[in-house]
């Protein structure tokens, strides 16, 4: 059997981690033959709760889980890790936008960037889930200069999964038959969920979703807005932000990054922008990517309509504004 991988989950006593830890520990992310040692980071007041999570992990009797390291010390949490799920951060409440969390959360990602730089493996793959995820990932990367910028990503997979589920429901097909939905830009209400390159597999043949749905007005309005506002809809209903679906999306993101995307399918990830599709450079922008051998590559030369262009520009502008605000908060 392979050597165990060290995987850190921050915010380990929180609600997303409660679902995520089980998915990771049972082998759904790194594969059924890959043992892991889980490093669990939370803040000092949560150590009692974390103890209960550790008990439950033991009680799951999971064969791939070779060790658990609960801690409130980033130096211990990030030591020799190969994968990092950065979940620990304050969630938004009803009526807030995710960027309203910048002042509460961005400093966490500076500290954790510094700790990753010092203690993690240099090829560590980092997924930022804590909001505002794109800008937190950018700040984390800036404070970890010895780790390649390509190794810092932000989660827009939940938005992609939401988009896929909306299209599948509209067409009355299982979600697995729908692929290649794109989330462009920020994990915020300016994101652009784009179905114009998506495919639906009907009776073994791929058809463009646009052709199958034949309702451009719905695709450009109801569909886009439903996905953009889905996080807020869950908060309004649950009075807490999404957790089960966020954990599933985090595991999908990391699994595809480690194990690769299927031929002919692409997925969306917030990655460091190289200016593809005229997105602003040096922000973490969600693009469609394919992944092979642990490396993501932005899918190029997809057609962009005038409608799409406006939405891509708006979400890019918001990311530039968030970057500026984050730097001001950190330097204050
Ligand atoms: N990107 C996405 O799609 C997405 C989806 C859902 C939620 N989120 C975000 O994920 C974050 C976590 O959500 P949750 O529902 O699990 O929240 P939660 O409040 O249930 O848990 C957060 C945990 O993080 C811990 N924490 C706070 N500061 C920390 C630090 N410096 N180091 C380590 N741990 C720390 C808290 O003590 C708590 O246990 C929120 O910011 C939320 O908005 C993002
Ligand atoms: O909406 C939120 O604040 C939580 C999360 O980002 C989500 O999309 O559900």
mmCIF file of C-alpha atoms and ligand atoms in Angstrom:
data_model
loop_
_atom_site.group_PDB
_atom_site.id
_atom_site.type_symbol
_atom_site.label_atom_id
_atom_site.label_comp_id
_atom_site.label_asym_id
_atom_site.label_seq_id
_atom_site.Cartn_x
_atom_site.Cartn_y
_atom_site.Cartn_z
ATOM 1 C CA UNK A 1 0.000 0.000 0.000
ATOM 2 C CA UNK A 2 1.126 3.590 -0.680
ATOM 3 C CA UNK A 3 2.648 5.805 2.031
ATOM 4 C CA UNK A 4 -0.051 7.847 3.822
ATOM 5 C CA UNK A 5 -0.720 11.374 2.534
ATOM 6 C CA UNK A 6 -0.997 14.156 5.089
ATOM 7 C CA UNK A 7 -4.146 16.207 4.465
ATOM 8 C CA UNK A 8 -5.119 19.291 6.473
ATOM 9 C CA UNK A 9 -8.699 20.475 6.950
ATOM 10 C CA UNK A 10 -9.074 23.857 8.664
ATOM 11 C CA UNK A 11 -12.286 24.815 10.411
ATOM 12 C CA UNK A 12 -12.350 21.152 11.355
ATOM 13 C CA UNK A 13 -14.924 21.630 14.118
ATOM 14 C CA UNK A 14 -17.310 23.481 11.797
ATOM 15 C CA UNK A 15 -20.296 22.374 9.782
ATOM 16 C CA UNK A 16 -18.690 21.847 6.337
ATOM 17 C CA UNK A 17 -15.838 19.870 7.861
ATOM 18 C CA UNK A 18 -18.354 17.610 9.625
ATOM 19 C CA UNK A 19 -19.453 16.284 6.217
ATOM 20 C CA UNK A 20 -16.101 16.679 4.438
ATOM 21 C CA UNK A 21 -13.971 14.693 6.872
ATOM 22 C CA UNK A 22 -15.991 11.534 6.346
ATOM 23 C CA UNK A 23 -15.884 11.837 2.544
ATOM 24 C CA UNK A 24 -12.097 12.347 2.578
ATOM 25 C CA UNK A 25 -11.373 9.697 5.207
ATOM 26 C CA UNK A 26 -13.347 6.984 3.410
ATOM 27 C CA UNK A 27 -11.297 7.338 0.228
ATOM 28 C CA UNK A 28 -13.560 9.279 -2.146
ATOM 29 C CA UNK A 29 -10.960 11.987 -2.830
ATOM 30 C CA UNK A 30 -7.501 10.431 -2.981
ATOM 31 C CA UNK A 31 -8.623 6.998 -4.141
ATOM 32 C CA UNK A 32 -9.481 3.648 -2.550
ATOM 33 C CA UNK A 33 -5.825 2.587 -2.150
ATOM 34 C CA UNK A 34 -4.430 5.783 -0.656
ATOM 35 C CA UNK A 35 -4.106 5.889 3.147
ATOM 36 C CA UNK A 36 -4.261 9.324 4.754
ATOM 37 C CA UNK A 37 -3.382 11.111 7.965
ATOM 38 C CA UNK A 38 -5.821 13.925 8.722
ATOM 39 C CA UNK A 39 -4.556 17.120 10.307
ATOM 40 C CA UNK A 40 -7.462 18.996 11.879
ATOM 41 C CA UNK A 41 -7.021 22.713 12.622
ATOM 42 C CA UNK A 42 -9.430 24.894 14.535
ATOM 43 C CA UNK A 43 -9.174 27.751 17.024
ATOM 44 C CA UNK A 44 -8.536 27.195 20.778
ATOM 45 C CA UNK A 45 -12.190 27.613 21.958
ATOM 46 C CA UNK A 46 -13.252 24.835 19.566
ATOM 47 C CA UNK A 47 -10.809 22.180 20.844
ATOM 48 C CA UNK A 48 -13.506 20.484 22.937
ATOM 49 C CA UNK A 49 -15.835 20.166 19.966
ATOM 50 C CA UNK A 50 -12.928 18.959 17.844
ATOM 51 C CA UNK A 51 -12.300 16.211 20.376
ATOM 52 C CA UNK A 52 -15.805 14.922 19.651
ATOM 53 C CA UNK A 53 -15.118 14.968 15.893
ATOM 54 C CA UNK A 54 -11.935 12.960 16.499
ATOM 55 C CA UNK A 55 -13.923 10.409 18.527
ATOM 56 C CA UNK A 56 -16.450 10.071 15.713
ATOM 57 C CA UNK A 57 -13.735 9.608 13.094
ATOM 58 C CA UNK A 58 -12.297 6.779 15.202
ATOM 59 C CA UNK A 59 -15.758 5.276 15.601
ATOM 60 C CA UNK A 60 -16.224 5.216 11.812
ATOM 61 C CA UNK A 61 -13.467 2.541 11.708
ATOM 62 C CA UNK A 62 -12.246 3.649 8.305
ATOM 63 C CA UNK A 63 -9.454 1.436 6.921
ATOM 64 C CA UNK A 64 -7.704 4.240 4.976
ATOM 65 C CA UNK A 65 -7.492 6.592 7.960
ATOM 66 C CA UNK A 66 -4.028 5.949 9.399
ATOM 67 C CA UNK A 67 -3.928 8.866 11.837
ATOM 68 C CA UNK A 68 -5.639 12.043 13.080
ATOM 69 C CA UNK A 69 -3.790 15.116 14.374
ATOM 70 C CA UNK A 70 -6.162 17.628 16.044
ATOM 71 C CA UNK A 71 -4.531 20.982 16.828
ATOM 72 C CA UNK A 72 -4.945 24.736 17.235
ATOM 73 C CA UNK A 73 -1.365 25.354 16.077
ATOM 74 C CA UNK A 74 -0.827 26.133 12.361
ATOM 75 C CA UNK A 75 2.782 24.907 12.635
ATOM 76 C CA UNK A 76 1.506 21.434 13.498
ATOM 77 C CA UNK A 77 -1.487 21.546 11.167
ATOM 78 C CA UNK A 78 0.464 22.423 8.013
ATOM 79 C CA UNK A 79 3.543 20.256 8.682
ATOM 80 C CA UNK A 80 4.357 18.142 5.596
ATOM 81 C CA UNK A 81 0.848 18.317 4.138
ATOM 82 C CA UNK A 82 0.259 17.408 0.496
ATOM 83 C CA UNK A 83 -3.331 18.671 0.340
ATOM 84 C CA UNK A 84 -5.020 21.533 2.187
ATOM 85 C CA UNK A 85 -8.739 22.205 2.471
ATOM 86 C CA UNK A 86 -8.921 25.754 3.875
ATOM 87 C CA UNK A 87 -12.469 25.816 5.181
ATOM 88 C CA UNK A 88 -12.043 27.641 8.513
ATOM 89 C CA UNK A 89 -13.564 31.117 8.271
ATOM 90 C CA UNK A 90 -16.713 32.939 9.308
ATOM 91 C CA UNK A 91 -19.782 32.160 7.147
ATOM 92 C CA UNK A 92 -22.142 34.931 5.999
ATOM 93 C CA UNK A 93 -25.569 35.468 7.545
ATOM 94 C CA UNK A 94 -28.876 36.436 5.931
ATOM 95 C CA UNK A 95 -28.662 39.728 4.036
ATOM 96 C CA UNK A 96 -24.853 39.749 3.683
ATOM 97 C CA UNK A 97 -22.800 39.445 0.478
ATOM 98 C CA UNK A 98 -19.770 37.127 0.662
ATOM 99 C CA UNK A 99 -17.387 40.058 0.220
ATOM 100 C CA UNK A 100 -18.758 41.533 3.492
ATOM 101 C CA UNK A 101 -16.685 38.769 5.135
ATOM 102 C CA UNK A 102 -13.369 40.144 3.859
ATOM 103 C CA UNK A 103 -12.565 42.129 6.987
ATOM 104 C CA UNK A 104 -13.339 39.151 9.253
ATOM 105 C CA UNK A 105 -11.630 36.468 7.201
ATOM 106 C CA UNK A 106 -8.787 37.710 5.010
ATOM 107 C CA UNK A 107 -6.221 37.866 7.833
ATOM 108 C CA UNK A 108 -6.765 34.149 8.502
ATOM 109 C CA UNK A 109 -5.531 33.447 4.984
ATOM 110 C CA UNK A 110 -2.428 35.595 5.405
ATOM 111 C CA UNK A 111 -1.474 33.612 8.532
ATOM 112 C CA UNK A 112 -2.235 30.297 6.838
ATOM 113 C CA UNK A 113 -0.298 31.295 3.697
ATOM 114 C CA UNK A 114 2.727 31.984 5.884
ATOM 115 C CA UNK A 115 2.299 28.643 7.653
ATOM 116 C CA UNK A 116 1.941 26.754 4.356
ATOM 117 C CA UNK A 117 5.094 28.466 3.095
ATOM 118 C CA UNK A 118 7.047 27.357 6.166
ATOM 119 C CA UNK A 119 5.718 23.904 6.906
ATOM 120 C CA UNK A 120 3.850 22.317 3.970
ATOM 121 C CA UNK A 121 5.305 20.284 1.106
ATOM 122 C CA UNK A 122 6.287 22.571 -1.780
ATOM 123 C CA UNK A 123 3.878 20.789 -4.125
ATOM 124 C CA UNK A 124 0.930 21.094 -1.723
ATOM 125 C CA UNK A 125 -2.427 21.557 -3.470
ATOM 126 C CA UNK A 126 -4.516 24.190 -1.687
ATOM 127 C CA UNK A 127 -8.277 24.572 -2.010
ATOM 128 C CA UNK A 128 -9.789 27.654 -0.377
ATOM 129 C CA UNK A 129 -13.430 27.230 0.612
ATOM 130 C CA UNK A 130 -13.739 29.990 3.259
ATOM 131 C CA UNK A 131 -15.398 33.103 1.841
ATOM 132 C CA UNK A 132 -14.771 35.264 -0.047
ATOM 133 C CA UNK A 133 -12.943 32.246 -1.460
ATOM 134 C CA UNK A 134 -11.273 33.738 -4.561
ATOM 135 C CA UNK A 135 -9.694 36.692 -2.787
ATOM 136 C CA UNK A 136 -8.753 34.649 0.283
ATOM 137 C CA UNK A 137 -6.937 32.211 -2.040
ATOM 138 C CA UNK A 138 -5.075 35.091 -3.690
ATOM 139 C CA UNK A 139 -3.931 36.454 -0.326
ATOM 140 C CA UNK A 140 -2.947 32.994 0.888
ATOM 141 C CA UNK A 141 -0.790 32.505 -2.201
ATOM 142 C CA UNK A 142 0.869 35.923 -1.805
ATOM 143 C CA UNK A 143 2.054 34.965 1.673
ATOM 144 C CA UNK A 144 3.416 31.607 0.479
ATOM 145 C CA UNK A 145 5.951 32.719 -2.138
ATOM 146 C CA UNK A 146 7.883 29.409 -2.106
ATOM 147 C CA UNK A 147 4.826 27.501 -3.366
ATOM 148 C CA UNK A 148 3.774 27.901 -7.034
ATOM 149 C CA UNK A 149 0.780 30.191 -7.581
ATOM 150 C CA UNK A 150 -0.855 27.416 -9.615
ATOM 151 C CA UNK A 151 -1.175 25.419 -6.375
ATOM 152 C CA UNK A 152 -3.720 27.836 -4.880
ATOM 153 C CA UNK A 153 -7.316 27.444 -5.996
ATOM 154 C CA UNK A 154 -10.743 28.637 -4.886
ATOM 155 C CA UNK A 155 -13.927 26.636 -4.878
ATOM 156 C CA UNK A 156 -16.544 27.323 -7.545
ATOM 157 C CA UNK A 157 -17.386 23.635 -7.901
ATOM 158 C CA UNK A 158 -20.467 24.087 -5.736
ATOM 159 C CA UNK A 159 -21.742 26.628 -8.278
ATOM 160 C CA UNK A 160 -20.920 24.216 -11.104
ATOM 161 C CA UNK A 161 -22.771 21.389 -9.351
ATOM 162 C CA UNK A 162 -25.737 23.700 -8.763
ATOM 163 C CA UNK A 163 -25.757 24.686 -12.439
ATOM 164 C CA UNK A 164 -25.585 21.054 -13.531
ATOM 165 C CA UNK A 165 -28.481 20.137 -11.227
ATOM 166 C CA UNK A 166 -30.642 23.018 -12.566
ATOM 167 C CA UNK A 167 -30.062 21.966 -16.182
ATOM 168 C CA UNK A 168 -30.670 18.276 -15.437
ATOM 169 C CA UNK A 169 -33.956 19.144 -13.702
ATOM 170 C CA UNK A 170 -35.058 21.352 -16.601
ATOM 171 C CA UNK A 171 -34.349 18.534 -19.084
ATOM 172 C CA UNK A 172 -35.679 15.771 -16.808
ATOM 173 C CA UNK A 173 -32.460 13.728 -17.042
ATOM 174 C CA UNK A 174 -30.109 12.375 -14.334
ATOM 175 C CA UNK A 175 -27.416 14.876 -13.380
ATOM 176 C CA UNK A 176 -24.624 12.588 -14.634
ATOM 177 C CA UNK A 177 -25.875 13.060 -18.231
ATOM 178 C CA UNK A 178 -25.104 16.812 -18.131
ATOM 179 C CA UNK A 179 -21.516 18.052 -18.476
ATOM 180 C CA UNK A 180 -19.313 21.045 -19.257
ATOM 181 C CA UNK A 181 -21.227 23.769 -17.445
ATOM 182 C CA UNK A 182 -18.887 26.680 -16.772
ATOM 183 C CA UNK A 183 -18.663 29.054 -13.836
ATOM 184 C CA UNK A 184 -16.722 32.168 -14.788
ATOM 185 C CA UNK A 185 -15.194 34.615 -12.314
ATOM 186 C CA UNK A 186 -15.919 35.120 -8.655
ATOM 187 C CA UNK A 187 -17.748 32.839 -6.191
ATOM 188 C CA UNK A 188 -20.207 35.662 -5.573
ATOM 189 C CA UNK A 189 -23.455 36.947 -6.995
ATOM 190 C CA UNK A 190 -21.505 38.370 -9.996
ATOM 191 C CA UNK A 191 -20.373 34.892 -11.119
ATOM 192 C CA UNK A 192 -21.464 33.866 -14.609
ATOM 193 C CA UNK A 193 -22.930 30.369 -14.833
ATOM 194 C CA UNK A 194 -22.641 29.619 -18.552
ATOM 195 C CA UNK A 195 -24.517 26.782 -20.246
ATOM 196 C CA UNK A 196 -23.542 27.729 -23.785
ATOM 197 C CA UNK A 197 -20.848 24.997 -24.054
ATOM 198 C CA UNK A 198 -22.653 22.419 -21.945
ATOM 199 C CA UNK A 199 -23.655 19.003 -23.267
ATOM 200 C CA UNK A 200 -26.430 16.581 -22.437
ATOM 201 C CA UNK A 201 -26.091 12.899 -23.217
ATOM 202 C CA UNK A 202 -29.376 11.488 -24.493
ATOM 203 C CA UNK A 203 -29.499 7.837 -25.628
ATOM 204 C CA UNK A 204 -25.697 7.716 -25.830
ATOM 205 C CA UNK A 205 -25.286 10.830 -28.017
ATOM 206 C CA UNK A 206 -24.135 14.272 -26.879
ATOM 207 C CA UNK A 207 -26.349 17.256 -27.743
ATOM 208 C CA UNK A 208 -25.731 20.910 -26.915
ATOM 209 C CA UNK A 209 -27.777 21.895 -23.844
ATOM 210 C CA UNK A 210 -28.792 25.073 -25.675
ATOM 211 C CA UNK A 211 -30.348 22.955 -28.460
ATOM 212 C CA UNK A 212 -32.012 20.565 -26.024
ATOM 213 C CA UNK A 213 -33.547 23.329 -23.895
ATOM 214 C CA UNK A 214 -34.511 25.682 -26.759
ATOM 215 C CA UNK A 215 -35.188 28.516 -24.327
ATOM 216 C CA UNK A 216 -32.437 31.129 -24.520
ATOM 217 C CA UNK A 217 -34.404 33.558 -22.354
ATOM 218 C CA UNK A 218 -34.559 31.026 -19.496
ATOM 219 C CA UNK A 219 -30.856 30.202 -19.854
ATOM 220 C CA UNK A 220 -29.856 33.884 -19.782
ATOM 221 C CA UNK A 221 -32.094 34.917 -16.900
ATOM 222 C CA UNK A 222 -33.760 32.391 -14.572
ATOM 223 C CA UNK A 223 -30.907 29.866 -14.825
ATOM 224 C CA UNK A 224 -28.137 32.439 -14.276
ATOM 225 C CA UNK A 225 -29.892 34.133 -11.357
ATOM 226 C CA UNK A 226 -30.873 30.886 -9.650
ATOM 227 C CA UNK A 227 -27.258 29.717 -9.562
ATOM 228 C CA UNK A 228 -25.907 33.156 -8.615
ATOM 229 C CA UNK A 229 -28.301 33.384 -5.671
ATOM 230 C CA UNK A 230 -28.427 29.742 -4.584
ATOM 231 C CA UNK A 231 -26.119 30.241 -1.588
ATOM 232 C CA UNK A 232 -28.394 33.012 -0.280
ATOM 233 C CA UNK A 233 -31.492 30.848 -0.894
ATOM 234 C CA UNK A 234 -29.991 28.063 1.237
ATOM 235 C CA UNK A 235 -29.126 30.551 4.008
ATOM 236 C CA UNK A 236 -32.674 31.954 3.946
ATOM 237 C CA UNK A 237 -34.109 28.462 4.296
ATOM 238 C CA UNK A 238 -31.626 26.864 6.730
ATOM 239 C CA UNK A 239 -30.523 30.020 8.585
ATOM 240 C CA UNK A 240 -27.042 28.565 8.085
ATOM 241 C CA UNK A 241 -24.953 28.414 4.944
ATOM 242 C CA UNK A 242 -24.699 25.340 2.766
ATOM 243 C CA UNK A 243 -22.562 22.611 4.265
ATOM 244 C CA UNK A 244 -23.363 19.134 2.883
ATOM 245 C CA UNK A 245 -23.268 20.365 -0.715
ATOM 246 C CA UNK A 246 -20.156 22.481 -0.013
ATOM 247 C CA UNK A 247 -18.354 19.436 1.407
ATOM 248 C CA UNK A 248 -19.329 17.359 -1.643
ATOM 249 C CA UNK A 249 -18.091 20.104 -3.975
ATOM 250 C CA UNK A 250 -14.789 20.421 -2.088
ATOM 251 C CA UNK A 251 -14.243 16.691 -2.431
ATOM 252 C CA UNK A 252 -15.121 16.794 -6.159
ATOM 253 C CA UNK A 253 -12.647 19.655 -6.703
ATOM 254 C CA UNK A 254 -9.745 17.975 -4.892
ATOM 255 C CA UNK A 255 -10.455 14.527 -6.402
ATOM 256 C CA UNK A 256 -10.376 15.916 -9.931
ATOM 257 C CA UNK A 257 -7.186 17.873 -9.156
ATOM 258 C CA UNK A 258 -5.414 14.760 -7.840
ATOM 259 C CA UNK A 259 -6.905 12.105 -10.104
ATOM 260 C CA UNK A 260 -7.668 14.130 -13.290
ATOM 261 C CA UNK A 261 -10.734 15.012 -15.354
ATOM 262 C CA UNK A 262 -12.431 12.539 -17.683
ATOM 263 C CA UNK A 263 -11.718 12.873 -21.405
ATOM 264 C CA UNK A 264 -14.112 15.330 -23.024
ATOM 265 C CA UNK A 265 -15.223 16.826 -19.708
ATOM 266 C CA UNK A 266 -14.066 20.051 -18.103
ATOM 267 C CA UNK A 267 -14.672 21.456 -14.624
ATOM 268 C CA UNK A 268 -14.568 24.952 -13.128
ATOM 269 C CA UNK A 269 -11.990 26.088 -10.594
ATOM 270 C CA UNK A 270 -10.868 29.458 -9.299
ATOM 271 C CA UNK A 271 -7.223 29.628 -10.460
ATOM 272 C CA UNK A 272 -4.626 32.330 -10.868
ATOM 273 C CA UNK A 273 -5.596 34.292 -13.976
ATOM 274 C CA UNK A 274 -3.141 34.576 -16.863
ATOM 275 C CA UNK A 275 -5.511 36.948 -18.686
ATOM 276 C CA UNK A 276 -7.252 34.198 -20.683
ATOM 277 C CA UNK A 277 -10.617 35.362 -22.052
ATOM 278 C CA UNK A 278 -9.510 38.952 -21.217
ATOM 279 C CA UNK A 279 -10.041 38.315 -17.508
ATOM 280 C CA UNK A 280 -7.942 40.582 -15.282
ATOM 281 C CA UNK A 281 -4.524 39.084 -14.466
ATOM 282 C CA UNK A 282 -3.366 38.279 -10.942
ATOM 283 C CA UNK A 283 -6.758 37.541 -9.462
ATOM 284 C CA UNK A 284 -8.164 34.089 -8.714
ATOM 285 C CA UNK A 285 -10.744 33.770 -11.484
ATOM 286 C CA UNK A 286 -12.924 30.735 -12.121
ATOM 287 C CA UNK A 287 -12.258 29.200 -15.549
ATOM 288 C CA UNK A 288 -13.098 25.905 -17.223
ATOM 289 C CA UNK A 289 -10.096 23.607 -16.813
ATOM 290 C CA UNK A 290 -8.990 20.115 -17.692
ATOM 291 C CA UNK A 291 -6.607 18.292 -15.369
ATOM 292 C CA UNK A 292 -3.926 15.704 -16.095
ATOM 293 C CA UNK A 293 -1.151 14.422 -13.798
ATOM 294 C CA UNK A 294 -2.111 16.890 -11.068
ATOM 295 C CA UNK A 295 -1.854 19.987 -13.322
ATOM 296 C CA UNK A 296 -4.811 22.090 -14.420
ATOM 297 C CA UNK A 297 -4.988 23.812 -17.799
ATOM 298 C CA UNK A 298 -7.497 26.485 -18.812
ATOM 299 C CA UNK A 299 -9.692 25.345 -21.719
ATOM 300 C CA UNK A 300 -9.012 27.818 -24.541
ATOM 301 C CA UNK A 301 -10.875 29.167 -27.578
ATOM 302 C CA UNK A 302 -14.427 28.799 -26.342
ATOM 303 C CA UNK A 303 -16.746 31.293 -28.034
ATOM 304 C CA UNK A 304 -17.776 34.268 -25.874
ATOM 305 C CA UNK A 305 -20.986 36.093 -26.823
ATOM 306 C CA UNK A 306 -21.571 39.819 -26.162
ATOM 307 C CA UNK A 307 -23.900 38.804 -23.327
ATOM 308 C CA UNK A 308 -21.174 36.653 -21.769
ATOM 309 C CA UNK A 309 -18.531 39.364 -22.270
ATOM 310 C CA UNK A 310 -20.465 41.851 -20.140
ATOM 311 C CA UNK A 311 -20.850 39.342 -17.302
ATOM 312 C CA UNK A 312 -17.190 38.258 -17.453
ATOM 313 C CA UNK A 313 -16.100 41.901 -17.267
ATOM 314 C CA UNK A 314 -18.373 42.622 -14.288
ATOM 315 C CA UNK A 315 -17.148 39.657 -12.250
ATOM 316 C CA UNK A 316 -13.504 40.452 -13.146
ATOM 317 C CA UNK A 317 -13.983 44.047 -11.981
ATOM 318 C CA UNK A 318 -15.398 42.838 -8.675
ATOM 319 C CA UNK A 319 -12.341 40.615 -8.153
ATOM 320 C CA UNK A 320 -10.009 43.562 -8.779
ATOM 321 C CA UNK A 321 -11.960 45.625 -6.226
ATOM 322 C CA UNK A 322 -11.848 42.800 -3.667
ATOM 323 C CA UNK A 323 -8.079 42.446 -4.199
ATOM 324 C CA UNK A 324 -7.584 46.117 -3.431
ATOM 325 C CA UNK A 325 -9.813 45.984 -0.361
ATOM 326 C CA UNK A 326 -8.055 42.856 0.951
ATOM 327 C CA UNK A 327 -4.629 44.474 0.608
ATOM 328 C CA UNK A 328 -5.877 47.568 2.464
ATOM 329 C CA UNK A 329 -7.245 45.414 5.314
ATOM 330 C CA UNK A 330 -4.013 43.451 5.622
ATOM 331 C CA UNK A 331 -1.759 46.489 5.469
ATOM 332 C CA UNK A 332 -3.862 48.591 7.900
HETATM 333 N N1 LIG B 1 -16.702 28.432 -1.675
HETATM 334 C C1 LIG B 1 -17.872 27.897 -1.411
HETATM 335 O O1 LIG B 1 -18.581 27.411 -2.313
HETATM 336 C C2 LIG B 1 -18.416 27.846 -0.003
HETATM 337 C C3 LIG B 1 -19.569 27.098 0.261
HETATM 338 C C4 LIG B 1 -20.076 27.055 1.565
HETATM 339 C C5 LIG B 1 -19.440 27.757 2.584
HETATM 340 N N2 LIG B 1 -18.316 28.478 2.298
HETATM 341 C C6 LIG B 1 -17.594 29.194 3.355
HETATM 342 O O2 LIG B 1 -16.858 28.250 4.130
HETATM 343 C C7 LIG B 1 -16.577 28.806 5.414
HETATM 344 C C8 LIG B 1 -16.890 27.786 6.523
HETATM 345 O O3 LIG B 1 -18.260 27.513 6.564
HETATM 346 P P1 LIG B 1 -18.887 26.594 7.704
HETATM 347 O O4 LIG B 1 -20.342 26.512 7.402
HETATM 348 O O5 LIG B 1 -18.119 25.347 7.873
HETATM 349 O O6 LIG B 1 -18.677 27.542 8.971
HETATM 350 P P2 LIG B 1 -18.688 27.141 10.520
HETATM 351 O O7 LIG B 1 -18.830 28.424 11.276
HETATM 352 O O8 LIG B 1 -19.631 26.032 10.798
HETATM 353 O O9 LIG B 1 -17.220 26.581 10.732
HETATM 354 C C9 LIG B 1 -16.095 27.356 10.573
HETATM 355 C C10 LIG B 1 -15.035 26.800 11.502
HETATM 356 O O10 LIG B 1 -13.828 27.516 11.229
HETATM 357 C C11 LIG B 1 -13.188 27.744 12.464
HETATM 358 N N3 LIG B 1 -12.192 28.797 12.339
HETATM 359 C C12 LIG B 1 -12.365 30.129 12.408
HETATM 360 N N4 LIG B 1 -11.175 30.759 12.307
HETATM 361 C C13 LIG B 1 -10.249 29.803 12.132
HETATM 362 C C14 LIG B 1 -8.842 29.817 11.969
HETATM 363 N N5 LIG B 1 -8.155 30.959 11.969
HETATM 364 N N6 LIG B 1 -8.202 28.643 11.817
HETATM 365 C C15 LIG B 1 -8.883 27.478 11.836
HETATM 366 N N7 LIG B 1 -10.213 27.398 12.004
HETATM 367 C C16 LIG B 1 -10.883 28.542 12.147
HETATM 368 C C17 LIG B 1 -14.335 28.064 13.420
HETATM 369 O O11 LIG B 1 -13.953 27.940 14.785
HETATM 370 C C18 LIG B 1 -15.360 27.010 12.983
HETATM 371 O O12 LIG B 1 -15.204 25.800 13.690
HETATM 372 C C19 LIG B 1 -17.399 30.095 5.490
HETATM 373 O O13 LIG B 1 -16.566 31.205 5.190
HETATM 374 C C20 LIG B 1 -18.433 29.910 4.395
HETATM 375 O O14 LIG B 1 -18.932 31.123 3.915
HETATM 376 C C21 LIG B 1 -17.801 28.529 1.034
HETATM 377 O O1 LIG B 2 -23.527 31.553 0.151
HETATM 378 C C1 LIG B 2 -22.738 31.445 1.094
HETATM 379 O O2 LIG B 2 -22.423 32.400 1.818
HETATM 380 C C2 LIG B 2 -22.137 30.101 1.383
HETATM 381 C C3 LIG B 2 -21.522 29.516 0.172
HETATM 382 O O3 LIG B 2 -20.592 30.368 -0.418
HETATM 383 C C4 LIG B 2 -22.542 29.047 -0.832
HETATM 384 O O4 LIG B 2 -22.404 29.335 -2.018
HETATM 385 O O5 LIG B 2 -23.504 28.351 -0.422
#
